[in-house]
Every structure is written in C-alpha cells, then in structure tokens.
Amino acid sequence: MNSSRPLRALLLSLACSTALAAQAQNATRIEIPAGDLAAALDAYARQSGAQLVYRADQLQGARSPGLSSAAATPQALDALL
C-alpha cells in the first residue's frame, strides 16, 4: 500500500479549496452602512460568507464606521471594526 497517496490527495484538495476560496473572496463586493457594530458584523457575514463568532452583549452601544470594499479581506473586516 502506498501511504503517500492519501496525503497527496489531501494536499491537492486543500490547494484546490484554497484557490476557490481566494477566487470567491475577490469576487465579493462588500457594502455596509455606518451604524450598530453587531448589525454591521451580521451584514459582513451575510455578504462575505464568513463565519463570525462574537457576543452581542459585549458589542452593545458599539458603532461601526461602515465599509465599502471590493473584497472580503481581513483588512476589510478590520476597517469595519
């Protein structure tokens, strides 16, 4: 039995999924108005497909400057915060 075959298949599938994720990320335009931070994070998650985990009670009263970005990137999320 060739033990490197499953590893090669795993690495190939990881490379393909990473390339597809990068391509999808670049095609996503994010538009979120300024306002409540929890609502802005929810909008970011919907528009980008990202999964965000946070406690809404810790964001109570927090505001976001909004976001207009050509892509869903870590820098775009930082700007939203």
mmCIF file with all atom_site columns, C-alpha atoms in Angstrom:
data_model
loop_
_atom_site.group_PDB
_atom_site.id
_atom_site.type_symbol
_atom_site.label_atom_id
_atom_site.label_alt_id
_atom_site.label_comp_id
_atom_site.label_asym_id
_atom_site.label_entity_id
_atom_site.label_seq_id
_atom_site.pdbx_PDB_ins_code
_atom_site.Cartn_x
_atom_site.Cartn_y
_atom_site.Cartn_z
_atom_site.occupancy
_atom_site.B_iso_or_equiv
_atom_site.pdbx_formal_charge
_atom_site.auth_seq_id
_atom_site.auth_comp_id
_atom_site.auth_asym_id
_atom_site.auth_atom_id
_atom_site.pdbx_PDB_model_num
ATOM 1  C CA . MET A 1 1  ? 0.000   0.000  0.000  1.00 0.00 ? 1  MET A CA 1
ATOM 2  C CA . ASN A 1 2  ? 1.306   3.443  -0.912 1.00 0.00 ? 2  ASN A CA 1
ATOM 3  C CA . SER A 1 3  ? 0.947   5.602  2.224  1.00 0.00 ? 3  SER A CA 1
ATOM 4  C CA . SER A 1 4  ? 1.764   8.861  0.427  1.00 0.00 ? 4  SER A CA 1
ATOM 5  C CA . ARG A 1 5  ? -1.255  8.645  -1.899 1.00 0.00 ? 5  ARG A CA 1
ATOM 6  C CA . PRO A 1 6  ? -3.844  9.787  0.719  1.00 0.00 ? 6  PRO A CA 1
ATOM 7  C CA . LEU A 1 7  ? -1.535  12.622 1.764  1.00 0.00 ? 7  LEU A CA 1
ATOM 8  C CA . ARG A 1 8  ? -1.138  13.789 -1.836 1.00 0.00 ? 8  ARG A CA 1
ATOM 9  C CA . ALA A 1 9  ? -4.910  13.677 -2.325 1.00 0.00 ? 9  ALA A CA 1
ATOM 10 C CA . LEU A 1 10 ? -5.429  15.700 0.849  1.00 0.00 ? 10 LEU A CA 1
ATOM 11 C CA . LEU A 1 11 ? -2.872  18.317 -0.179 1.00 0.00 ? 11 LEU A CA 1
ATOM 12 C CA . LEU A 1 12 ? -4.372  18.583 -3.659 1.00 0.00 ? 12 LEU A CA 1
ATOM 13 C CA . SER A 1 13 ? -7.884  19.062 -2.295 1.00 0.00 ? 13 SER A CA 1
ATOM 14 C CA . LEU A 1 14 ? -6.611  21.670 0.177  1.00 0.00 ? 14 LEU A CA 1
ATOM 15 C CA . ALA A 1 15 ? -4.852  23.573 -2.609 1.00 0.00 ? 15 ALA A CA 1
ATOM 16 C CA . CYS A 1 16 ? -7.981  23.499 -4.773 1.00 0.00 ? 16 CYS A CA 1
ATOM 17 C CA . SER A 1 17 ? -10.255 24.662 -1.962 1.00 0.00 ? 17 SER A CA 1
ATOM 18 C CA . THR A 1 18 ? -7.834  27.464 -1.055 1.00 0.00 ? 18 THR A CA 1
ATOM 19 C CA . ALA A 1 19 ? -7.711  28.644 -4.671 1.00 0.00 ? 19 ALA A CA 1
ATOM 20 C CA . LEU A 1 20 ? -11.501 28.563 -4.954 1.00 0.00 ? 20 LEU A CA 1
ATOM 21 C CA . ALA A 1 21 ? -11.891 30.455 -1.677 1.00 0.00 ? 21 ALA A CA 1
ATOM 22 C CA . ALA A 1 22 ? -9.448  33.124 -2.834 1.00 0.00 ? 22 ALA A CA 1
ATOM 23 C CA . GLN A 1 23 ? -11.269 33.460 -6.144 1.00 0.00 ? 23 GLN A CA 1
ATOM 24 C CA . ALA A 1 24 ? -14.650 33.757 -4.430 1.00 0.00 ? 24 ALA A CA 1
ATOM 25 C CA . GLN A 1 25 ? -13.234 36.240 -1.933 1.00 0.00 ? 25 GLN A CA 1
ATOM 26 C CA . ASN A 1 26 ? -12.005 38.519 -4.709 1.00 0.00 ? 26 ASN A CA 1
ATOM 27 C CA . ALA A 1 27 ? -15.399 38.486 -6.445 1.00 0.00 ? 27 ALA A CA 1
ATOM 28 C CA . THR A 1 28 ? -17.330 39.680 -3.372 1.00 0.00 ? 28 THR A CA 1
ATOM 29 C CA . ARG A 1 29 ? -18.235 43.363 -3.097 1.00 0.00 ? 29 ARG A CA 1
ATOM 30 C CA . ILE A 1 30 ? -18.997 44.396 0.478  1.00 0.00 ? 30 ILE A CA 1
ATOM 31 C CA . GLU A 1 31 ? -21.253 47.394 1.158  1.00 0.00 ? 31 GLU A CA 1
ATOM 32 C CA . ILE A 1 32 ? -22.212 48.078 4.790  1.00 0.00 ? 32 ILE A CA 1
ATOM 33 C CA . PRO A 1 33 ? -23.513 51.419 6.076  1.00 0.00 ? 33 PRO A CA 1
ATOM 34 C CA . ALA A 1 34 ? -22.226 53.002 9.289  1.00 0.00 ? 34 ALA A CA 1
ATOM 35 C CA . GLY A 1 35 ? -24.188 52.047 12.365 1.00 0.00 ? 35 GLY A CA 1
ATOM 36 C CA . ASP A 1 36 ? -24.555 49.438 15.084 1.00 0.00 ? 36 ASP A CA 1
ATOM 37 C CA . LEU A 1 37 ? -21.478 47.167 15.188 1.00 0.00 ? 37 LEU A CA 1
ATOM 38 C CA . ALA A 1 38 ? -23.408 43.923 15.767 1.00 0.00 ? 38 ALA A CA 1
ATOM 39 C CA . ALA A 1 39 ? -25.640 44.691 12.767 1.00 0.00 ? 39 ALA A CA 1
ATOM 40 C CA . ALA A 1 40 ? -22.569 45.574 10.688 1.00 0.00 ? 40 ALA A CA 1
ATOM 41 C CA . LEU A 1 41 ? -20.885 42.274 11.599 1.00 0.00 ? 41 LEU A CA 1
ATOM 42 C CA . ASP A 1 42 ? -24.056 40.369 10.703 1.00 0.00 ? 42 ASP A CA 1
ATOM 43 C CA . ALA A 1 43 ? -24.148 42.165 7.338  1.00 0.00 ? 43 ALA A CA 1
ATOM 44 C CA . TYR A 1 44 ? -20.469 41.372 6.742  1.00 0.00 ? 44 TYR A CA 1
ATOM 45 C CA . ALA A 1 45 ? -21.085 37.696 7.475  1.00 0.00 ? 45 ALA A CA 1
ATOM 46 C CA . ARG A 1 46 ? -24.071 37.591 5.098  1.00 0.00 ? 46 ARG A CA 1
ATOM 47 C CA . GLN A 1 47 ? -22.306 39.403 2.269  1.00 0.00 ? 47 GLN A CA 1
ATOM 48 C CA . SER A 1 48 ? -18.940 37.665 2.557  1.00 0.00 ? 48 SER A CA 1
ATOM 49 C CA . GLY A 1 49 ? -19.988 34.191 3.621  1.00 0.00 ? 49 GLY A CA 1
ATOM 50 C CA . ALA A 1 50 ? -17.607 34.435 6.579  1.00 0.00 ? 50 ALA A CA 1
ATOM 51 C CA . GLN A 1 51 ? -18.485 32.878 9.903  1.00 0.00 ? 51 GLN A CA 1
ATOM 52 C CA . LEU A 1 52 ? -18.035 35.334 12.755 1.00 0.00 ? 52 LEU A CA 1
ATOM 53 C CA . VAL A 1 53 ? -18.332 34.485 16.432 1.00 0.00 ? 53 VAL A CA 1
ATOM 54 C CA . TYR A 1 54 ? -18.959 37.236 18.965 1.00 0.00 ? 54 TYR A CA 1
ATOM 55 C CA . ARG A 1 55 ? -21.106 38.026 21.972 1.00 0.00 ? 55 ARG A CA 1
ATOM 56 C CA . ALA A 1 56 ? -23.714 40.636 21.065 1.00 0.00 ? 56 ALA A CA 1
ATOM 57 C CA . ASP A 1 57 ? -23.919 41.823 24.694 1.00 0.00 ? 57 ASP A CA 1
ATOM 58 C CA . GLN A 1 58 ? -20.237 42.818 24.535 1.00 0.00 ? 58 GLN A CA 1
ATOM 59 C CA . LEU A 1 59 ? -20.923 44.976 21.472 1.00 0.00 ? 59 LEU A CA 1
ATOM 60 C CA . GLN A 1 60 ? -23.888 46.840 22.946 1.00 0.00 ? 60 GLN A CA 1
ATOM 61 C CA . GLY A 1 61 ? -23.552 50.521 22.100 1.00 0.00 ? 61 GLY A CA 1
ATOM 62 C CA . ALA A 1 62 ? -20.532 49.956 19.825 1.00 0.00 ? 62 ALA A CA 1
ATOM 63 C CA . ARG A 1 63 ? -20.633 51.615 16.413 1.00 0.00 ? 63 ARG A CA 1
ATOM 64 C CA . SER A 1 64 ? -19.065 50.788 13.066 1.00 0.00 ? 64 SER A CA 1
ATOM 65 C CA . PRO A 1 65 ? -17.893 53.344 10.504 1.00 0.00 ? 65 PRO A CA 1
ATOM 66 C CA . GLY A 1 66 ? -19.294 51.118 7.752  1.00 0.00 ? 66 GLY A CA 1
ATOM 67 C CA . LEU A 1 67 ? -17.473 49.581 4.834  1.00 0.00 ? 67 LEU A CA 1
ATOM 68 C CA . SER A 1 68 ? -17.272 49.771 1.071  1.00 0.00 ? 68 SER A CA 1
ATOM 69 C CA . SER A 1 69 ? -14.791 47.205 -0.199 1.00 0.00 ? 69 SER A CA 1
ATOM 70 C CA . ALA A 1 70 ? -14.128 45.338 -3.415 1.00 0.00 ? 70 ALA A CA 1
ATOM 71 C CA . ALA A 1 71 ? -13.279 42.165 -1.489 1.00 0.00 ? 71 ALA A CA 1
ATOM 72 C CA . ALA A 1 72 ? -13.923 40.401 1.785  1.00 0.00 ? 72 ALA A CA 1
ATOM 73 C CA . THR A 1 73 ? -10.410 40.524 3.233  1.00 0.00 ? 73 THR A CA 1
ATOM 74 C CA . PRO A 1 74 ? -9.048  40.642 6.768  1.00 0.00 ? 74 PRO A CA 1
ATOM 75 C CA . GLN A 1 75 ? -8.228  44.308 6.124  1.00 0.00 ? 75 GLN A CA 1
ATOM 76 C CA . ALA A 1 76 ? -11.857 44.983 5.170  1.00 0.00 ? 76 ALA A CA 1
ATOM 77 C CA . LEU A 1 77 ? -13.047 43.390 8.401  1.00 0.00 ? 77 LEU A CA 1
ATOM 78 C CA . ASP A 1 78 ? -10.522 45.476 10.363 1.00 0.00 ? 78 ASP A CA 1
ATOM 79 C CA . ALA A 1 79 ? -11.879 48.627 8.706  1.00 0.00 ? 79 ALA A CA 1
ATOM 80 C CA . LEU A 1 80 ? -15.420 47.632 9.669  1.00 0.00 ? 80 LEU A CA 1
ATOM 81 C CA . LEU A 1 81 ? -14.375 47.417 13.308 1.00 0.00 ? 81 LEU A CA 1
#
